[in-house]
Every structure is written in structure tokens, then in C-alpha cells.
Amino acid sequence: MKIHDFIYGSFHLEPVLAELIHTHPLQRLKKIHQGGASYLVNPEWNVTRFEHSIGVMLLIRKLGGSIEEQIAGLLHDVSHTAFSHVIDFVLDNPEQDFHDQIFEKTIQSSEIPTVLQKHGFNLLSILPIEKWSLLEQPLPLLCADRIDYTLRDLSTYNMISLVDARKFVDELKVIDSKICLKTVEAAEGFVKAYYTEVIDFFLHPLNVYGYVVLTDILKLAMDKQIIHFDDFLLDDSSIWKKLINSKDEEISQKIRDISRTVISDEEKYGIHQKKKVRIIDPLVLVDKGQVKKATELSTKVIELNQNALEKSLKGTFVRVLNT
């Protein structure tokens, strides 16, 4: 199977990867939006978990990761529910990790273990996915997951150029099983891009508003038994259709409200929201294969981190206009 990604290029995939891509859990991700409520308030914010999962797999491949780690990268998001992280707000889950809680169960109850076994792979050799050092790393380090959603979102939404996204990938290098950057300049560029993603995009007033309204809609729909918890195991469009087809007036009004205009306003705000603090400090290759933290080499990264921390702790203040 040949596959092409607009960031990483073209690749010929092994049969196990090709067959996994065509399983139901992976195909379902085509209807799960990466940004949760984002596409409802801006149709152009439409990257899916499927695109991201393919991207993570290919980035791991490009970095020399094993076939097992590529499998882990491909599968890492299969347990995301409809509307992605909105479920964590619906369930009042501050850790925002519900998909992690159901990850193994989701895989075990699907055809994925059978596909792996057919091609000579054992699911136990893939799990837990946290063991894969290219795929996952705790903040503030780089990892394939973090790199892909940043580059994919920003280049798709024209917040960085595709040329810059591709150049950044060429600056990646693996040292002692960790992803680092070849130059300080590349580190500074990625840190700036990362905060464009987690501050300017994640905390964009329209994004915050969409999350709040959709959370209210889903909680109300569950209270009225219009939808049930198991519906979140479907996809975005399936739940959205149920909400619309219910013709419940209260639900319908809230659906109309999601299209209202909002602005950032720290004085006359109706919504204030903070999200998980995400601070990045990439490793940078220095002399003779040694690495240092970007903050040890760049005052610009220190300034970017401080600014991002302040904005994260302050959160976003949203005023909904009456028009």
C-alpha cells in the first residue's frame, strides 16, 4: 500500500499497517475531529484524528522507529470518543484523559488484535503505548504526537507555511531514543509554532466558546436521554444528527447559539476558561552528539515559555455578542 502525506511525503506501507488502517476503529477516526467542537464554530478547523494518526505513524517511520512503534503511533488515538476532548468536560474530568482510560478495552474489543496476530505481531508487544519514546514523551520534551498535531493543525489552518512545516521535520534528529533538534534556530521556531497552537488556537475565544456551548448541549441531551453514554463511542456526525433530529427546542436553541459572534474581553466577559498548561523545552543537538535544553541555549525560548505560562494561567475571557 502506498500512502502520501502532505507534510512527510510518500511511503510504501507493510501489509500489517495497511490492514490496520482499514479496520473499523481507524476508519471511525475519519469522523472524529481533532479539535472537538472547533469545526462547529469554524468549518475550516476540520483536521481529523485519522489524519493525525496517519501522520504520527509516518513521522515515527521517518525518524527510524520500529514497525512496532509505528503500529503504536497509528493506534494511539483509536479510543477517542466523539468530539474528542469535549468528553472530558462533559464528564468533569480535569485530567482530560478519558480516552486513555478506555484505550486498551477499545482495542481488545475490536478486530485489531486479530489483524496483529495474522501478521505475526502480539498486542502485548505494542502495549502500553507509553513505552515508545518517539511516540510519547512527557512535557516539556518533543514527541511524534506533539510534533504532528502542531504542524498538521497550523499548516492546514495557514497559521504557518507548509514549507516551514517540512523544513522543521528535516531539522529533527533522534539521540538516545529522544527527538531533538539540530539547531537552536529550529528549536526557537518550533517553540513559537507550538504556542501558536496551544495558546492562539486552543485558547482562541471562538474555540473556547465552542467547547463551552457543546459541553452544555451534550450534558443537557444526556439529562433528557436524547443521547446516552454509549453514543460517544460512535462519531461526531452520528451524535450531531441525533441532537438535530430530536427537535427538542432547548437543544435546538443551543445549537443555534453555537454560531454566535464572540470576542476577547477581560472586562465584560461571560465565559472564562483555562486549559491544561503546556510548556515546551526541546532538546537541541550541540557538540559531539550531546544535547542541551533549548532554554539553556536561547533567551528567546525562555521568553516564549514565560509568556505562554502567563497566558495559560490567565486563561481566555470571552464575551458573546448579541448580534
Coordinates of C-alpha atoms in Angstrom, one line a residue:
M1 CA 0.0 0.0 0.0
K2 CA 1.3 3.4 -1.0
I3 CA 0.3 6.4 1.1
H4 CA 1.0 10.1 0.8
D5 CA 1.1 12.8 3.4
F6 CA 1.3 16.5 2.6
I7 CA 3.9 17.1 5.3
Y8 CA 6.0 13.9 5.3
G9 CA 5.8 12.7 1.7
S10 CA 5.1 9.2 0.2
F11 CA 5.7 5.8 1.7
H12 CA 5.1 2.1 0.9
L13 CA 3.5 0.5 4.0
E14 CA 3.8 -3.1 5.2
P15 CA 0.7 -5.2 5.0
V16 CA 0.0 -5.0 8.7
L17 CA -0.1 -1.2 8.7
A18 CA -2.3 -1.2 5.6
E19 CA -4.8 -3.7 7.1
L20 CA -4.9 -1.8 10.4
I21 CA -5.7 1.4 8.6
H22 CA -8.8 -0.3 7.1
T23 CA -10.1 -1.6 10.4
H24 CA -13.3 -0.1 11.8
P25 CA -11.6 1.7 14.8
L26 CA -9.2 3.5 12.5
Q27 CA -11.8 4.4 9.9
R28 CA -14.1 5.7 12.6
L29 CA -11.5 8.4 13.3
K30 CA -12.2 10.0 9.9
K31 CA -15.4 11.3 11.6
I32 CA -13.7 12.4 14.9
H33 CA -12.4 15.9 14.7
Q34 CA -9.1 16.7 16.3
G35 CA -10.3 20.0 17.8
G36 CA -13.5 18.6 19.4
A37 CA -16.0 21.5 19.0
S38 CA -13.7 23.6 16.8
Y39 CA -15.2 22.6 13.4
L40 CA -18.7 23.5 14.6
V41 CA -17.7 27.2 15.2
N42 CA -15.3 27.3 12.2
P43 CA -15.7 24.7 9.4
E44 CA -12.1 25.3 8.3
W45 CA -10.9 23.9 11.7
N46 CA -11.5 20.4 10.4
V47 CA -8.4 18.2 10.9
T48 CA -9.5 14.7 12.0
R49 CA -8.0 12.1 14.4
F50 CA -7.5 9.8 11.4
E51 CA -5.2 12.3 9.6
H52 CA -3.3 12.9 12.8
S53 CA -2.9 9.1 13.5
I54 CA -1.5 8.5 10.0
G55 CA 0.8 11.5 10.4
V56 CA 2.2 10.2 13.8
M57 CA 2.8 6.8 12.3
L58 CA 4.7 8.3 9.3
L59 CA 6.7 10.7 11.4
I60 CA 7.9 7.8 13.6
R61 CA 8.7 5.9 10.4
K62 CA 10.7 8.9 9.0
L63 CA 12.6 9.1 12.3
G64 CA 13.6 5.4 12.1
G65 CA 11.1 4.0 14.6
S66 CA 10.5 0.2 14.5
I67 CA 7.4 -1.3 12.9
E68 CA 6.0 -1.9 16.4
E69 CA 6.3 1.7 17.3
Q70 CA 4.7 2.7 14.0
I71 CA 1.8 0.5 14.9
A72 CA 1.6 2.1 18.3
G73 CA 1.6 5.5 16.7
L74 CA -1.2 4.5 14.3
L75 CA -3.3 3.2 17.1
H76 CA -2.6 5.8 19.8
D77 CA -5.9 7.7 19.3
V78 CA -8.4 4.9 18.4
S79 CA -10.2 5.3 21.8
H80 CA -11.0 9.0 21.3
T81 CA -14.7 9.4 21.7
A82 CA -17.0 11.6 19.6
F83 CA -15.9 15.3 19.8
S84 CA -12.5 14.2 21.2
H85 CA -11.6 16.0 24.5
V86 CA -15.1 17.5 24.8
I87 CA -16.0 14.3 26.6
D88 CA -13.6 15.3 29.5
F89 CA -15.6 18.5 30.0
V90 CA -18.9 16.5 29.8
L91 CA -17.6 14.1 32.5
D92 CA -15.9 16.9 34.5
N93 CA -12.6 15.1 34.1
P94 CA -9.8 17.6 34.8
E95 CA -7.1 15.2 33.7
Q96 CA -8.5 15.2 30.2
D97 CA -7.5 11.5 29.8
F98 CA -10.8 9.6 29.3
H99 CA -9.6 8.2 26.0
D100 CA -6.5 6.8 27.8
Q101 CA -8.8 5.2 30.4
I102 CA -10.6 3.2 27.8
F103 CA -7.7 2.7 25.3
E104 CA -6.9 -1.0 26.0
K105 CA -10.6 -2.0 26.2
T106 CA -11.3 -0.3 22.9
I107 CA -8.6 -2.2 21.2
Q108 CA -9.3 -5.6 22.8
S109 CA -12.9 -5.4 21.8
S110 CA -12.1 -4.8 18.1
E111 CA -10.6 -6.7 15.2
I112 CA -7.2 -5.1 15.8
P113 CA -5.7 -8.0 17.9
T114 CA -6.7 -10.5 15.2
V115 CA -5.1 -8.4 12.5
L116 CA -1.9 -8.1 14.5
Q117 CA -1.8 -11.8 15.2
K118 CA -2.4 -12.6 11.5
H119 CA 0.8 -10.6 10.6
G120 CA 2.9 -12.1 13.4
F121 CA 2.6 -9.3 16.0
N122 CA 1.4 -9.6 19.6
L123 CA -0.7 -6.9 21.1
L124 CA 1.3 -7.2 24.3
S125 CA 4.4 -6.2 22.4
I126 CA 2.7 -3.0 21.4
L127 CA 1.1 -2.1 24.8
P128 CA 1.5 0.0 26.8
I129 CA 2.0 2.7 24.1
E130 CA 3.6 5.0 26.7
K131 CA 6.7 2.9 26.5
W132 CA 7.5 4.1 23.0
S133 CA 10.0 7.0 23.3
L134 CA 9.4 8.5 19.8
L135 CA 5.6 8.4 20.1
E136 CA 5.2 9.8 23.6
Q137 CA 7.3 11.9 26.0
P138 CA 6.2 14.0 29.0
L139 CA 6.3 17.7 28.6
P140 CA 8.5 19.7 28.0
L141 CA 10.1 17.2 25.6
L142 CA 9.3 16.7 21.9
C143 CA 7.4 13.6 20.7
A144 CA 5.8 12.5 17.4
D145 CA 2.3 13.0 18.8
R146 CA 3.1 16.6 19.9
I147 CA 5.0 17.5 16.8
D148 CA 2.4 16.2 14.4
Y149 CA -0.7 17.8 15.8
T150 CA 1.2 21.1 15.9
L151 CA 2.5 21.0 12.4
R152 CA -0.7 19.5 10.9
D153 CA -3.1 22.0 12.5
L154 CA -1.1 25.1 11.9
S155 CA -0.2 24.2 8.3
T156 CA -3.8 23.2 7.5
Y157 CA -5.1 26.4 9.0
N158 CA -2.5 28.6 7.3
M159 CA -1.0 29.7 10.7
I160 CA 2.4 28.5 9.4
S161 CA 3.5 27.7 5.9
L162 CA 3.7 24.2 4.6
V163 CA 7.3 24.9 3.6
D164 CA 8.2 25.8 7.2
A165 CA 6.5 22.7 8.5
R166 CA 8.5 20.5 6.1
K167 CA 11.8 22.3 6.9
F168 CA 11.1 21.7 10.6
V169 CA 10.8 18.0 10.0
D170 CA 14.2 18.0 8.3
E171 CA 15.7 19.5 11.5
L172 CA 14.7 16.6 13.7
K173 CA 17.2 14.0 14.9
V174 CA 17.0 11.1 17.3
I175 CA 19.6 11.0 20.0
D176 CA 19.4 8.3 22.8
S177 CA 15.8 7.4 21.7
K178 CA 14.7 11.1 22.2
I179 CA 13.7 13.5 19.5
C180 CA 15.9 16.6 19.4
L181 CA 16.6 19.5 17.0
K182 CA 19.8 20.1 15.0
T183 CA 19.9 23.9 15.7
V184 CA 18.8 26.4 18.2
E185 CA 17.1 28.3 15.5
A186 CA 14.9 25.3 14.7
A187 CA 14.1 25.0 18.4
E188 CA 13.1 28.6 18.6
G189 CA 10.9 28.2 15.5
F190 CA 9.1 25.2 16.9
V191 CA 8.5 26.7 20.3
K192 CA 6.9 29.7 18.7
A193 CA 4.8 27.4 16.5
Y194 CA 3.8 25.2 19.4
Y195 CA 2.5 28.2 21.4
T196 CA 0.6 29.4 18.3
E197 CA -1.1 26.0 18.6
V198 CA -1.8 25.7 22.3
I199 CA -2.3 29.4 23.1
D200 CA -3.5 31.2 20.0
F201 CA -5.6 28.2 18.7
F202 CA -6.6 26.1 21.7
L203 CA -7.4 29.2 23.7
H204 CA -8.9 31.2 20.8
P205 CA -12.1 32.8 22.1
L206 CA -14.2 31.1 19.4
N207 CA -12.6 27.7 20.3
V208 CA -13.3 28.2 24.0
Y209 CA -16.8 29.3 23.3
G210 CA -17.5 26.2 21.1
Y211 CA -16.3 23.9 23.8
V212 CA -18.5 25.5 26.5
V213 CA -21.6 25.5 24.3
L214 CA -21.1 22.0 23.0
T215 CA -20.5 20.7 26.6
D216 CA -23.7 22.3 27.7
I217 CA -25.6 20.8 24.7
L218 CA -24.2 17.3 25.4
K219 CA -24.9 17.4 29.1
L220 CA -28.4 18.6 28.5
A221 CA -29.0 15.9 25.9
M222 CA -27.8 13.2 28.3
D223 CA -30.1 14.5 31.0
K224 CA -33.0 14.4 28.6
Q225 CA -31.9 10.9 27.4
I226 CA -31.7 12.2 23.8
I227 CA -28.2 10.7 23.8
H228 CA -26.6 8.1 26.0
F229 CA -23.1 7.5 27.1
D230 CA -22.5 4.7 24.6
D231 CA -23.3 7.2 21.8
F232 CA -19.9 8.8 22.4
L233 CA -18.3 5.6 21.1
L234 CA -19.8 6.4 17.7
D235 CA -18.6 9.6 15.9
D236 CA -19.2 13.4 15.7
S237 CA -21.8 13.3 12.9
S238 CA -23.8 10.5 14.4
I239 CA -24.3 12.3 17.7
W240 CA -24.9 15.7 15.9
K241 CA -27.7 14.1 13.8
K242 CA -29.3 12.7 17.0
L243 CA -29.3 16.1 18.5
I244 CA -30.8 17.8 15.5
N245 CA -33.4 15.0 14.9
S246 CA -34.6 15.2 18.5
K247 CA -36.2 18.5 17.6
D248 CA -36.0 19.4 21.3
E249 CA -36.5 23.2 21.4
E250 CA -34.0 23.8 24.2
I251 CA -31.3 21.7 22.4
S252 CA -32.2 23.4 19.1
Q253 CA -31.7 26.9 20.6
K254 CA -28.3 26.0 22.0
I255 CA -27.3 24.6 18.6
R256 CA -28.3 27.9 17.0
D257 CA -26.3 29.7 19.7
I258 CA -23.1 28.0 18.7
S259 CA -23.0 30.2 15.7
R260 CA -22.9 33.5 17.6
T261 CA -20.1 36.0 17.4
V262 CA -17.6 36.2 20.2
I263 CA -14.7 38.5 21.1
S264 CA -12.0 38.5 23.8
D265 CA -12.9 40.9 26.6
E266 CA -11.3 40.8 30.0
E267 CA -13.8 43.3 31.5
K268 CA -17.2 42.3 30.1
Y269 CA -16.8 38.6 29.7
G270 CA -19.4 35.9 30.2
I271 CA -17.0 33.0 29.9
H272 CA -13.6 32.4 31.4
Q273 CA -11.7 29.2 30.7
K274 CA -8.3 27.8 31.4
K275 CA -6.9 24.7 29.8
K276 CA -4.0 22.4 30.6
V277 CA -0.7 24.2 30.9
R278 CA 1.6 23.1 28.2
I279 CA 5.2 24.3 28.3
I280 CA 7.8 23.0 25.8
D281 CA 11.6 22.9 26.1
P282 CA 13.0 20.9 23.2
L283 CA 16.4 19.2 23.3
V284 CA 19.0 20.7 20.9
L285 CA 22.0 18.9 19.5
V286 CA 25.2 20.6 20.4
D287 CA 28.8 19.3 20.1
K288 CA 29.8 15.6 19.6
G289 CA 26.3 14.2 19.9
Q290 CA 25.5 15.9 23.2
V291 CA 22.1 17.6 23.8
K292 CA 21.0 20.5 25.9
K293 CA 17.6 22.0 26.7
A294 CA 16.7 24.9 24.4
T295 CA 16.3 27.2 27.5
E296 CA 20.0 26.6 28.2
L297 CA 20.9 28.0 24.8
S298 CA 18.2 30.6 23.9
T299 CA 16.8 33.6 25.8
K300 CA 14.1 33.7 23.1
V301 CA 12.8 30.3 24.2
I302 CA 12.9 31.4 27.9
E303 CA 10.8 34.5 26.9
L304 CA 8.4 32.5 24.9
N305 CA 7.9 30.0 27.7
Q306 CA 7.3 32.7 30.3
N307 CA 4.8 34.5 28.0
A308 CA 3.0 31.2 27.4
L309 CA 2.8 30.3 31.1
E310 CA 1.4 33.7 31.9
K311 CA -1.3 33.4 29.2
S312 CA -2.1 29.8 30.2
L313 CA -2.6 30.7 33.8
K314 CA -4.7 33.8 32.9
G315 CA -6.9 31.8 30.5
T316 CA -9.3 33.2 27.9
F317 CA -12.1 35.7 28.6
V318 CA -14.9 35.6 26.2
R319 CA -17.8 38.0 25.6
V320 CA -20.7 36.7 23.5
L321 CA -22.1 39.5 21.3
N322 CA -25.9 39.9 20.9
T323 CA -25.8 40.0 17.2

